[in-house]
Amino acid sequence: MDPDAVAKAFVEHYYSTFDANRAGLANLYQDGSMLTFEGQKIMGSQNIVAKLTSLPFQQCQHAITTVDCQPSGPAGGMLVFVSGNLQLAGEQHALKFSQVSLCLFSAYLYFH
C-alpha cells in the first residue's frame, strides 16, 4: 500500500472528525498514546480527547496545505507532518497550524 495515500486518507479522516466531533477521535488513540500540546504532555486516549474537547473553541475548519509522510519502523508505521490553516468560527483571519504524528499500526491505525 502506498504510504502517501494512507497518510492522506488518515489526515482527511482525522481533521474532518476533529472539525465535526472531536470526541470521535478517541478510537485513533490508545492508552499508550501521547499528545504533546504547547509543551503539555497528555497520555492516554481518554486524557487526549479530554484535552482536545476542552480547547477554547467549539467550531473550526481545517484547510490542509501539506501532508508529508515518512515510513517509519519495521511494522509499517509512518511519521506524518501536516500544515495548513485553522479557521475559527467568528474570526476573520485563519491561524496557521502544523502537526507531526507518529502513526503505528495494530488491528486499526492509531496515533502514538
XYZ file of N, CA and C in Angstrom:
336
model
N 0.840 -1.176 0.000
C 0.000 0.000 0.000
C 0.890 1.246 0.000
N 0.498 2.253 -0.721
C 1.251 3.495 -0.854
C 1.157 4.312 0.441
N 2.287 4.541 1.147
C 2.248 5.295 2.407
C 1.682 6.703 2.251
N 1.970 7.363 1.128
C 1.446 8.713 0.927
C -0.077 8.708 0.827
N -0.631 7.707 0.160
C -2.091 7.600 0.043
C -2.721 7.297 1.403
N -2.075 6.433 2.192
C -2.575 6.118 3.533
C -2.535 7.368 4.404
N -1.421 8.099 4.348
C -1.287 9.324 5.145
C -2.348 10.344 4.758
N -2.566 10.514 3.476
C -3.571 11.484 3.007
C -4.966 11.096 3.498
N -5.313 9.827 3.388
C -6.627 9.362 3.851
C -6.761 9.535 5.364
N -5.688 9.222 6.088
C -5.703 9.383 7.538
C -5.908 10.844 7.919
N -5.165 11.737 7.285
C -5.258 13.170 7.585
C -6.662 13.690 7.288
N -7.227 13.292 6.165
C -8.591 13.720 5.832
C -9.582 13.251 6.898
N -9.440 11.996 7.323
C -10.331 11.460 8.357
C -10.123 12.187 9.686
N -8.874 12.355 10.088
C -8.573 12.972 11.382
C -9.149 14.384 11.469
N -8.851 15.218 10.481
C -9.268 16.619 10.576
C -10.759 16.815 10.315
N -11.372 15.999 9.485
C -12.825 16.124 9.323
C -13.526 15.707 10.616
N -12.995 14.687 11.306
C -13.549 14.283 12.596
C -13.290 15.355 13.647
N -12.077 15.902 13.677
C -11.752 16.975 14.619
C -12.734 18.131 14.451
N -12.986 18.531 13.215
C -13.852 19.680 12.949
C -15.312 19.408 13.307
N -15.768 18.182 13.143
C -17.184 17.853 13.342
C -17.497 17.305 14.733
N -16.559 16.507 15.305
C -16.847 15.809 16.562
C -15.539 15.331 17.187
N -14.863 16.211 17.912
C -13.547 15.870 18.475
C -13.573 14.616 19.331
N -14.667 14.360 20.033
C -14.755 13.154 20.861
C -14.635 11.896 20.009
N -14.981 11.986 18.737
C -14.882 10.853 17.824
C -13.462 10.441 17.495
N -12.476 11.222 17.941
C -11.074 10.873 17.699
C -10.563 9.811 18.671
N -11.336 9.475 19.685
C -10.882 8.556 20.733
C -10.379 7.232 20.183
N -11.011 6.712 19.143
C -10.604 5.396 18.627
C -9.295 5.442 17.851
N -8.735 6.624 17.626
C -7.437 6.724 16.954
C -6.276 6.698 17.941
N -6.589 6.765 19.217
C -5.564 6.758 20.262
C -5.717 5.519 21.120
N -4.635 5.157 21.820
C -4.665 4.032 22.744
C -4.161 4.511 24.103
N -4.176 3.623 25.102
C -3.730 4.015 26.441
C -2.275 4.465 26.458
N -1.451 3.923 25.559
C -0.041 4.302 25.498
C 0.244 5.487 24.599
N -0.782 6.057 23.991
C -0.599 7.198 23.092
C -0.290 8.459 23.887
N 0.491 9.354 23.272
C 0.806 10.622 23.915
C 0.608 11.766 22.939
N 0.019 12.845 23.440
C -0.128 14.092 22.704
C 0.682 15.143 23.444
N 1.552 15.837 22.726
C 2.232 16.990 23.295
C 1.600 18.215 22.659
N 0.990 19.044 23.492
C 0.254 20.219 23.017
C 0.791 21.438 23.747
N 1.468 22.304 23.005
C 2.046 23.527 23.566
C 2.851 23.230 24.826
N 3.678 22.186 24.772
C 4.569 21.819 25.865
C 3.967 20.898 26.909
N 2.664 20.706 26.902
C 1.997 19.828 27.858
C 1.914 18.423 27.279
N 2.364 17.425 28.039
C 2.316 16.032 27.604
C 1.071 15.374 28.192
N 0.251 14.823 27.316
C -1.013 14.214 27.717
C -0.985 12.754 27.277
N -1.177 11.837 28.230
C -1.052 10.406 27.967
C -2.406 9.718 28.026
N -2.663 8.862 27.051
C -3.856 8.022 27.054
C -5.015 8.604 26.266
N -5.765 7.723 25.649
C -6.870 8.112 24.781
C -7.864 9.046 25.465
N -8.326 8.679 26.653
C -9.336 9.491 27.343
C -8.805 10.876 27.679
N -7.561 10.955 28.149
C -6.978 12.249 28.502
C -6.743 13.115 27.269
N -6.330 12.496 26.181
C -6.104 13.244 24.938
C -7.414 13.836 24.433
N -8.452 13.025 24.399
C -9.749 13.518 23.932
C -10.284 14.591 24.878
N -10.067 14.429 26.180
C -10.491 15.463 27.132
C -9.789 16.784 26.828
N -8.509 16.725 26.510
C -7.774 17.942 26.162
C -8.329 18.557 24.883
N -8.505 17.753 23.858
C -8.974 18.275 22.572
C -10.381 18.865 22.674
N -11.242 18.242 23.465
C -12.605 18.759 23.600
C -12.674 19.961 24.532
N -11.616 20.221 25.297
C -11.611 21.378 26.201
C -10.980 22.615 25.568
N -10.542 22.515 24.327
C -9.961 23.688 23.669
C -10.999 24.808 23.640
N -10.549 26.067 23.701
C -11.483 27.183 23.906
C -12.276 27.608 22.668
N -12.544 26.698 21.774
C -13.392 26.988 20.622
C -14.218 25.744 20.326
N -15.437 25.957 19.903
C -16.326 24.836 19.620
C -16.344 24.471 18.146
N -16.275 25.471 17.291
C -16.354 25.217 15.857
C -15.074 25.679 15.181
N -14.605 24.870 14.250
C -13.414 25.227 13.487
C -13.437 24.486 12.158
N -12.581 24.923 11.270
C -12.451 24.280 9.963
C -10.976 24.270 9.584
N -10.417 23.073 9.416
C -9.029 22.933 8.975
C -8.976 22.938 7.449
N -8.016 23.668 6.907
C -7.714 23.629 5.471
C -6.275 23.142 5.357
N -6.100 21.924 4.900
C -4.780 21.297 4.835
C -4.015 21.836 3.629
N -2.761 22.231 3.882
C -1.884 22.727 2.822
C -0.896 21.655 2.380
N -0.261 20.991 3.355
C 0.723 19.954 3.030
C 0.519 18.725 3.903
N 0.803 17.575 3.318
C 0.869 16.307 4.042
C 2.141 15.628 3.568
N 3.095 15.472 4.471
C 4.344 14.781 4.158
C 4.423 13.536 5.018
N 4.800 12.434 4.404
C 4.816 11.145 5.085
C 6.183 10.497 4.946
N 6.679 9.972 6.056
C 7.932 9.218 6.058
C 7.647 7.858 6.681
N 7.776 6.768 5.911
C 7.622 5.444 6.517
C 8.586 5.309 7.694
N 8.135 4.649 8.754
C 8.919 4.599 9.983
C 8.740 3.256 10.680
N 9.836 2.596 10.963
C 9.799 1.371 11.741
C 9.503 0.136 10.913
N 9.839 -1.025 11.469
C 9.664 -2.283 10.741
C 8.214 -2.743 10.640
N 7.322 -2.187 11.458
C 5.929 -2.639 11.459
C 5.056 -1.825 10.511
N 5.669 -0.989 9.683
C 4.897 -0.234 8.708
C 4.292 1.047 9.231
N 4.815 1.564 10.337
C 4.324 2.836 10.851
C 4.716 3.975 9.930
N 4.253 5.173 10.266
C 4.618 6.326 9.458
C 4.619 7.591 10.301
N 5.536 8.467 9.955
C 5.630 9.789 10.546
C 4.957 10.743 9.571
N 3.961 11.487 10.049
C 3.164 12.344 9.166
C 3.269 13.789 9.644
N 3.663 14.668 8.734
C 3.714 16.106 9.011
C 2.602 16.778 8.229
N 1.804 17.580 8.930
C 0.671 18.278 8.319
C 0.801 19.763 8.619
N 0.536 20.590 7.630
C 0.448 22.027 7.870
C -0.769 22.565 7.138
N -1.239 23.702 7.607
C -2.402 24.296 6.973
C -2.912 25.492 7.734
N -4.176 25.780 7.514
C -4.843 26.915 8.141
C -6.011 26.416 8.974
N -6.224 27.072 10.095
C -7.311 26.743 11.005
C -8.206 27.968 11.124
N -9.429 27.839 10.645
C -10.392 28.937 10.716
C -11.328 28.691 11.895
N -11.327 29.612 12.842
C -12.217 29.513 13.992
C -13.494 30.294 13.711
N -14.604 29.780 14.195
C -15.892 30.448 14.000
C -15.835 31.849 14.596
N -16.305 32.819 13.834
C -16.351 34.189 14.308
C -15.068 34.980 14.144
N -14.021 34.348 13.657
C -12.739 35.034 13.454
C -12.571 35.364 11.978
N -12.030 36.544 11.713
C -11.846 36.979 10.329
C -10.667 36.279 9.655
N -9.576 36.099 10.398
C -8.353 35.549 9.822
C -8.105 34.129 10.329
N -7.623 33.290 9.443
C -7.271 31.918 9.816
C -5.923 31.908 10.526
N -5.729 30.910 11.369
C -4.460 30.684 12.050
C -3.673 29.636 11.281
N -2.360 29.761 11.262
C -1.505 28.719 10.692
C -1.347 27.618 11.739
N -1.263 26.375 11.294
C -1.005 25.284 12.230
C -0.109 24.249 11.573
N 0.548 23.473 12.418
C 1.291 22.303 11.943
C 1.171 21.229 13.013
N 1.246 19.985 12.582
C 1.147 18.856 13.495
C 2.002 17.722 12.946
N 2.739 17.083 13.843
C 3.521 15.901 13.494
C 2.928 14.730 14.259
N 2.667 13.640 13.566
C 2.073 12.462 14.187
C 2.875 11.227 13.826
N 3.090 10.377 14.815
C 3.670 9.063 14.576
C 2.518 8.075 14.599
N 2.203 7.508 13.457
C 1.097 6.561 13.340
C 1.663 5.151 13.316
N 1.160 4.327 14.207
C 1.567 2.931 14.279
C 0.361 2.070 13.949
N 0.617 0.893 13.452
C -0.471 0.008 13.053
C -0.626 -1.122 14.056
N -1.859 -1.388 14.403
C -2.216 -2.601 15.133
C -3.372 -3.185 14.329
N -4.405 -3.642 14.983
C -5.575 -4.093 14.226
C -6.184 -2.916 13.479
N -6.012 -1.717 14.045
C -6.501 -0.480 13.439
C -5.360 0.522 13.463
N -5.419 1.489 12.588
C -4.452 2.581 12.600
C -4.687 3.433 13.836
N -3.623 3.793 14.529
C -3.786 4.684 15.672
C -2.561 5.558 15.822
N -2.747 6.646 16.528
C -1.659 7.548 16.879
C -0.877 6.970 18.031
N 0.349 7.376 18.162
C 1.113 7.025 19.353
C 1.788 8.263 19.894
